[in-house]
Short mmCIF file of C-alpha atoms and ligand atoms in Angstrom, two decimals:
data_model
loop_
_atom_site.label_atom_id
_atom_site.label_comp_id
_atom_site.label_asym_id
_atom_site.label_seq_id
_atom_site.Cartn_x
_atom_site.Cartn_y
_atom_site.Cartn_z
CA MET S 285 14.88 4.11 12.69
CA ASP S 286 13.26 4.91 16.05
CA ALA S 287 14.24 7.86 18.24
CA LYS S 288 16.11 5.74 20.79
CA THR S 289 18.26 4.07 18.15
CA PHE S 290 19.05 7.43 16.63
CA ASP S 291 19.97 8.87 20.05
CA TYR S 292 22.15 5.86 20.77
CA LEU S 293 24.04 6.25 17.48
CA TYR S 294 24.35 10.00 17.87
CA TYR S 295 25.78 9.83 21.38
CA LYS S 296 28.07 6.91 20.53
CA THR S 297 29.51 8.70 17.52
CA HIS S 298 29.99 11.84 19.60
CA GLY S 299 32.06 10.23 22.31
CA TYR S 300 29.54 9.93 25.17
CA THR S 301 30.18 7.27 27.79
CA ASP S 302 27.58 4.55 28.41
CA GLU S 303 26.51 6.27 31.60
CA GLN S 304 26.07 9.61 29.81
CA ILE S 305 24.07 7.91 27.06
CA ARG S 306 21.69 6.38 29.60
CA LEU S 307 21.29 9.70 31.37
CA GLU S 308 20.73 11.75 28.20
CA SER S 309 18.45 9.35 26.34
CA GLY S 310 16.64 7.30 28.98
CA ILE S 311 17.95 4.10 27.38
CA SER S 312 18.07 1.31 29.99
CA GLU S 313 21.13 -0.84 30.66
CA GLU S 314 19.51 -3.83 28.92
CA GLU S 315 18.52 -1.74 25.90
CA LEU S 316 22.05 -0.40 25.72
CA GLU S 317 23.47 -3.91 25.62
CA LEU S 318 21.08 -4.92 22.84
CA LEU S 319 21.89 -1.79 20.84
CA ASP S 320 25.63 -2.35 21.32
CA THR S 321 25.27 -5.69 19.56
CA ALA S 322 22.73 -4.74 16.92
CA MET S 323 24.37 -1.46 15.93
CA ARG S 324 27.98 -2.63 15.88
CA PRO S 325 28.25 -2.96 12.06
CA LEU S 326 26.55 0.40 11.45
CA LEU S 327 28.71 2.16 14.04
CA ALA S 328 31.83 0.69 12.44
CA GLU S 329 30.64 1.91 9.02
CA ILE S 330 29.96 5.43 10.33
CA GLU S 331 33.33 5.60 12.05
CA ALA S 332 35.13 4.40 8.91
CA GLU S 333 33.34 6.89 6.69
CA ARG S 334 33.42 9.92 8.98
CA PRO S 335 36.59 11.42 7.50
CA LYS S 336 34.71 11.82 4.19
CA ALA S 337 32.18 14.00 5.98
CA GLN S 338 34.84 16.58 6.83
CA THR S 339 35.16 17.71 3.21
CA ILE S 340 31.95 16.51 1.58
CA GLY S 341 30.54 20.03 1.03
CA ALA S 342 33.57 21.34 -0.80
CA ASP S 343 34.03 18.00 -2.58
CA PHE S 344 30.42 18.10 -3.73
CA VAL S 345 30.81 21.54 -5.29
CA LYS S 346 34.11 20.56 -6.88
CA TYR S 347 33.17 17.14 -8.26
CA THR S 348 29.87 18.24 -9.71
CA ARG S 349 31.67 20.58 -12.09
CA TYR S 350 31.36 19.68 -15.76
CA LEU S 351 35.07 18.89 -15.98
CA TYR S 352 34.54 15.82 -13.80
CA ALA S 353 31.30 14.61 -15.37
CA ASP S 354 30.82 11.32 -17.18
CA LYS S 355 28.06 10.84 -19.71
CA SER S 356 24.67 10.85 -18.05
CA ASP S 357 22.31 7.88 -18.30
CA GLN S 358 20.19 9.85 -20.74
CA GLU S 359 23.25 10.40 -22.94
CA LEU S 360 24.03 6.68 -22.70
CA GLY S 361 20.56 5.88 -24.02
CA ILE S 362 19.30 4.30 -20.79
CA ALA S 363 15.49 4.20 -20.53
CA ARG S 364 13.90 7.29 -19.02
CA PRO S 365 12.43 7.24 -15.49
CA ASP S 366 8.76 8.05 -14.94
CA ALA S 367 7.85 11.62 -14.01
CA ILE S 368 5.57 10.47 -11.18
CA LYS S 369 6.05 7.67 -8.67
CA ALA S 370 2.99 5.44 -8.32
CA ARG S 371 1.50 5.45 -4.81
CA SER S 372 -1.63 3.67 -3.63
CA GLY S 373 -4.25 4.49 -1.00
CA GLU S 374 -7.67 6.03 -0.47
CA LEU S 375 -8.20 8.98 -2.84
CA VAL S 376 -9.42 12.32 -1.51
CA SER S 377 -10.38 14.89 -4.09
CA LEU S 378 -9.54 18.58 -3.78
CA PRO S 379 -11.39 21.64 -5.12
CA ALA S 380 -10.45 21.84 -8.80
CA VAL S 381 -7.70 24.24 -9.78
CA GLY S 382 -10.06 26.08 -12.16
CA THR S 383 -12.36 27.03 -9.26
CA LEU S 384 -9.65 28.71 -7.16
CA ASN S 385 -10.05 32.46 -6.88
CA PHE S 386 -7.73 34.12 -4.37
CA ARG S 387 -7.15 37.71 -5.40
CA ASP S 388 -7.04 39.72 -2.16
CA LEU S 389 -3.32 40.33 -2.08
CA SER S 390 -0.92 41.68 -4.68
CA LEU S 391 2.36 39.92 -5.34
CA GLN S 392 4.13 42.99 -3.98
CA GLU S 393 2.20 42.72 -0.71
CA ALA S 394 2.72 38.98 -0.46
CA ILE S 395 6.48 39.40 -0.86
CA ALA S 396 6.61 42.33 1.56
CA ASN S 397 4.53 40.51 4.22
CA ARG S 398 6.33 37.19 4.06
CA ARG S 399 7.93 36.14 7.34
CA SER S 400 8.62 32.77 8.88
CA LEU S 401 5.65 32.12 11.13
CA ARG S 402 6.04 29.56 13.91
CA LYS S 403 2.84 30.17 15.93
CA TYR S 404 -0.59 29.60 14.41
CA SER S 405 -4.18 30.21 15.42
CA GLU S 406 -6.51 27.28 16.07
CA THR S 407 -8.43 28.06 12.85
CA SER S 408 -8.54 25.27 10.31
CA LEU S 409 -7.80 25.72 6.62
CA ASN S 410 -10.57 25.19 4.10
CA PRO S 411 -10.06 22.62 1.34
CA ASP S 412 -9.87 25.35 -1.32
CA GLU S 413 -7.02 26.97 0.62
CA LEU S 414 -5.14 23.67 0.77
CA SER S 415 -5.83 23.19 -2.92
CA PHE S 416 -4.39 26.66 -3.58
CA LEU S 417 -1.20 25.92 -1.61
CA LEU S 418 -0.68 22.70 -3.54
CA TRP S 419 -1.44 24.43 -6.83
CA ALA S 420 1.22 27.05 -6.08
CA SER S 421 3.90 24.65 -4.92
CA SER S 422 3.45 21.27 -6.57
CA TRP S 423 0.61 21.06 -9.10
CA ALA S 424 1.44 19.90 -12.63
CA ARG S 425 -0.21 22.03 -15.27
CA ASP S 426 0.99 19.75 -18.02
CA PHE S 427 2.26 16.19 -18.44
CA ARG S 428 4.21 15.11 -21.49
CA SER S 429 5.19 11.54 -22.06
CA ASN S 430 6.83 9.61 -24.83
CA GLU S 431 9.36 6.81 -25.07
CA ARG S 432 12.36 9.08 -24.73
CA MET S 433 11.18 11.62 -22.17
CA GLU S 434 8.54 12.11 -19.54
CA ILE S 435 8.09 15.47 -17.81
CA THR S 436 5.61 17.60 -15.94
CA LEU S 437 5.36 21.38 -16.12
CA ARG S 438 4.45 23.19 -12.93
CA ASN S 439 4.09 26.61 -11.32
CA VAL S 440 7.65 26.33 -10.03
CA PRO S 441 10.74 25.97 -12.23
CA SER S 442 12.84 22.81 -12.22
CA ALA S 443 16.09 21.99 -14.02
CA GLY S 444 15.16 20.28 -17.29
CA SER S 445 11.59 20.22 -16.00
CA ARG S 446 12.54 16.95 -14.30
CA HIS S 447 10.54 17.93 -11.18
CA PRO S 448 12.17 15.44 -8.82
CA ILE S 449 10.39 16.79 -5.72
CA GLU S 450 7.36 14.93 -4.39
CA CYS S 451 4.95 16.38 -1.88
CA PHE S 452 3.41 14.76 1.19
CA VAL S 453 1.00 16.61 3.44
CA ASP S 454 0.55 15.85 7.11
CA ILE S 455 -2.96 17.21 7.54
CA ARG S 456 -3.91 18.23 11.06
CA LYS S 457 -6.57 20.93 10.67
CA VAL S 458 -8.33 21.11 7.32
CA ASN S 459 -12.14 21.28 7.33
CA GLY S 460 -13.71 18.18 5.81
CA ILE S 461 -10.47 16.24 5.36
CA LYS S 462 -9.57 13.73 8.02
CA SER S 463 -6.18 14.07 9.68
CA GLY S 464 -3.44 11.93 8.28
CA LEU S 465 -0.43 11.74 6.06
CA TYR S 466 -1.27 12.04 2.37
CA TYR S 467 0.68 11.99 -0.85
CA TYR S 468 -0.29 14.80 -3.22
CA HIS S 469 -0.72 13.61 -6.80
CA PRO S 470 0.39 16.57 -8.94
CA ILE S 471 -1.38 15.50 -12.15
CA LYS S 472 -4.66 14.26 -10.68
CA HIS S 473 -4.61 17.12 -8.12
CA CYS S 474 -5.85 14.84 -5.36
CA LEU S 475 -4.60 13.42 -2.09
CA ILE S 476 -3.75 9.76 -1.53
CA LEU S 477 -3.99 8.66 2.08
CA GLN S 478 -0.83 6.99 3.35
CA ASP S 479 -1.32 6.76 7.11
CA GLU S 480 -3.88 8.15 9.55
CA SER S 481 -2.39 6.91 12.81
CA ASP S 482 -1.52 9.12 15.79
CA GLU S 483 1.79 7.30 15.84
CA MET S 484 2.64 8.73 12.42
CA ARG S 485 1.91 12.29 13.62
CA GLN S 486 4.17 11.72 16.59
CA ARG S 487 6.94 10.35 14.37
CA ILE S 488 6.76 13.43 12.15
CA PHE S 489 6.89 15.71 15.20
CA GLU S 490 9.88 13.84 16.62
CA GLY S 491 11.51 13.66 13.20
CA CYS S 492 11.33 17.46 13.10
CA LEU S 493 13.22 17.57 16.39
CA ARG S 494 10.05 18.33 18.34
CA GLN S 495 9.78 21.84 16.90
CA GLU S 496 6.48 23.03 18.41
CA MET S 497 5.18 24.54 15.18
CA VAL S 498 4.95 21.05 13.67
CA ALA S 499 2.50 19.97 16.39
CA ASN S 500 0.43 23.19 16.22
CA SER S 501 0.23 23.73 12.46
CA ALA S 502 -2.78 23.10 10.26
CA VAL S 503 -0.66 21.26 7.69
CA ASN S 504 2.93 20.16 7.46
CA PHE S 505 4.37 19.76 3.99
CA ILE S 506 7.05 17.13 3.65
CA PHE S 507 8.91 17.32 0.39
CA THR S 508 10.94 14.35 -0.79
CA ALA S 509 13.43 14.16 -3.64
CA ILE S 510 13.77 11.34 -6.15
CA PRO S 511 17.30 12.12 -7.33
CA TYR S 512 17.43 9.75 -10.28
CA ARG S 513 14.70 11.70 -12.06
CA THR S 514 17.22 14.55 -12.35
CA ALA S 515 20.47 12.54 -12.28
CA TRP S 516 19.30 10.48 -15.28
CA ARG S 517 19.65 13.65 -17.31
CA TYR S 518 22.42 15.54 -15.50
CA GLY S 519 24.44 12.87 -13.66
CA GLN S 520 25.84 13.82 -10.25
CA ARG S 521 25.47 17.51 -11.09
CA GLY S 522 21.74 16.87 -10.90
CA TYR S 523 22.03 16.69 -7.11
CA ARG S 524 22.76 20.42 -7.07
CA TYR S 525 19.45 21.02 -8.79
CA LEU S 526 17.39 19.07 -6.26
CA TYR S 527 18.06 21.66 -3.60
CA LEU S 528 17.50 24.58 -5.96
CA ASP S 529 14.18 23.09 -7.08
CA ALA S 530 13.12 22.62 -3.46
CA GLY S 531 13.91 26.27 -2.74
CA HIS S 532 11.53 27.45 -5.45
CA ILE S 533 8.79 25.30 -4.00
CA GLY S 534 9.39 26.70 -0.53
CA GLN S 535 9.14 30.28 -1.74
CA ASN S 536 5.92 29.70 -3.67
CA LEU S 537 4.46 28.05 -0.59
CA HIS S 538 5.47 31.02 1.55
CA LEU S 539 3.86 33.53 -0.82
CA ALA S 540 0.70 31.47 -1.28
CA ALA S 541 0.41 31.21 2.51
CA GLU S 542 0.34 35.02 2.72
CA VAL S 543 -2.53 35.13 0.25
CA ILE S 544 -4.72 32.89 2.43
CA LYS S 545 -3.87 34.84 5.63
CA SER S 546 -1.60 32.10 6.84
CA GLY S 547 2.07 31.82 7.51
CA CYS S 548 4.62 29.12 7.23
CA CYS S 549 8.10 28.22 8.31
CA MET S 550 10.51 26.13 6.31
CA ILE S 551 12.28 23.39 8.23
CA GLY S 552 15.71 22.05 7.43
CA ALA S 553 16.42 20.81 10.97
CA TYR S 554 14.98 17.31 10.89
CA LEU S 555 16.27 13.81 11.47
CA ASP S 556 16.80 12.20 8.08
CA GLU S 557 16.59 8.70 9.54
CA GLY S 558 13.39 9.47 11.47
CA LEU S 559 11.44 11.16 8.67
CA ASN S 560 12.58 8.81 5.91
CA ALA S 561 11.57 5.82 8.01
CA ALA S 562 8.22 7.43 8.87
CA LEU S 563 7.47 7.86 5.17
CA GLY S 564 8.73 4.38 4.33
CA ILE S 565 11.39 5.66 1.91
CA ASP S 566 14.97 4.43 1.81
CA GLY S 567 16.80 7.75 2.13
CA ILE S 568 18.77 7.18 -1.10
CA ALA S 569 16.42 6.58 -4.05
CA GLU S 570 14.00 8.91 -2.28
CA PHE S 571 14.70 11.12 0.71
CA VAL S 572 13.16 13.98 2.63
CA ILE S 573 14.64 17.24 1.36
CA TYR S 574 12.53 19.99 2.94
CA VAL S 575 9.66 20.42 5.37
CA ALA S 576 7.27 23.31 5.98
CA ALA S 577 4.84 23.90 8.84
CA LEU S 578 1.86 26.08 7.91
CA GLY S 579 -1.18 27.47 9.65
CA LYS S 580 -3.56 30.40 9.94
CA LYS S 581 -2.21 33.63 11.44
C1 LIG K 1394 16.72 26.03 4.29
C2 LIG K 1394 15.99 26.61 5.49
C3 LIG K 1394 15.88 25.83 6.62
C4 LIG K 1394 15.20 26.35 7.74
N1 LIG K 1394 15.02 25.54 8.82
C5 LIG K 1394 14.37 26.02 9.90
C6 LIG K 1394 14.10 25.18 11.01
O1 LIG K 1394 14.42 24.00 11.03
N2 LIG K 1394 13.45 25.71 12.08
C7 LIG K 1394 13.06 27.03 12.10
O2 LIG K 1394 12.49 27.45 13.11
N3 LIG K 1394 13.28 27.84 11.03
C8 LIG K 1394 13.89 27.37 9.94
N4 LIG K 1394 14.07 28.17 8.84
C9 LIG K 1394 13.54 29.55 8.82
C10 LIG K 1394 14.65 30.58 9.01
O3 LIG K 1394 15.08 30.54 10.35
C11 LIG K 1394 14.13 31.96 8.63
O4 LIG K 1394 13.85 31.99 7.24
C12 LIG K 1394 15.15 33.05 8.95
O5 LIG K 1394 15.32 33.17 10.34
C13 LIG K 1394 14.75 34.41 8.38
O6 LIG K 1394 13.49 34.81 8.87
P1 LIG K 1394 12.27 35.16 7.88
O7 LIG K 1394 11.98 33.91 7.08
O8 LIG K 1394 11.12 35.53 8.78
O9 LIG K 1394 12.70 36.27 7.01
C14 LIG K 1394 14.69 27.67 7.70
C15 LIG K 1394 14.81 28.42 6.53
C16 LIG K 1394 15.43 27.89 5.43
C17 LIG K 1394 15.47 28.71 4.16
#
């Protein structure tokens, strides 16, 4: 979904008049007419479902209690999902995990120094620093696969070791790696180029509500969740774990950033529609769950 369509839907669902919408969003009269027609079914759906949104938080906590749970797909004997989603594109290798050697800072210092950093220097990261950040947050140290179960084991914990969180990196300033959006493959420890267009960078910036740090960072991490990987085992309760898993990743990223004299800021204020569309994911089977901007101090 583009920014104008999102703005249109947002203002419509929040009671703005047509004149206010044009003023606020720069949508022309003709565009407004077209959107009125094209978005009618979606607007009707949002309006019909809005009452659910009033209690969804409390309902979520309540209905993911064990007392409400049905058997999970795993318990029903339904075939296991893969631990990794296949993605294609140009491969870019990273310095091997075994070569990383960052020992300047103790864990105590890293924890004590950690702050959200929203302004970065112009200095680029080196590939071994990027490799280190990915090692800390997303790398799979082990992969186990058989007919019944497929899991990875990583430097962060995950409920049932389902590891439903995938990592994309929007590289802006890393020496020797061209700018672009990459998928990080946690087993192969390499990047897979998804898109190197300026348009993609702009979409990510706009999707993150134009927060300046996203435009000035060296790298933006975009974490997506594949809920079925966890829900297969835990049913709807698994959705709780997605957010907990993402939190662990965010903290490891923060601490690793300290070690390489960088800082980062986690981002929860983003447009779901904008970022999901930019990544080409449907927002249901896979959706953006967390973002982090990161750069040198
Ligand atoms: C889930 C989550 C979402 C956040 N989203 C944003 C964000 O969108 N923009 C932002 O500037 N900071 C964001 N932050 C950073 C917090 O504002 C920050 O952690 C908080 O102010 C405490 O500051 P500290 O991290 O320096 O201790 C987020 C942090 C978390 C944990």
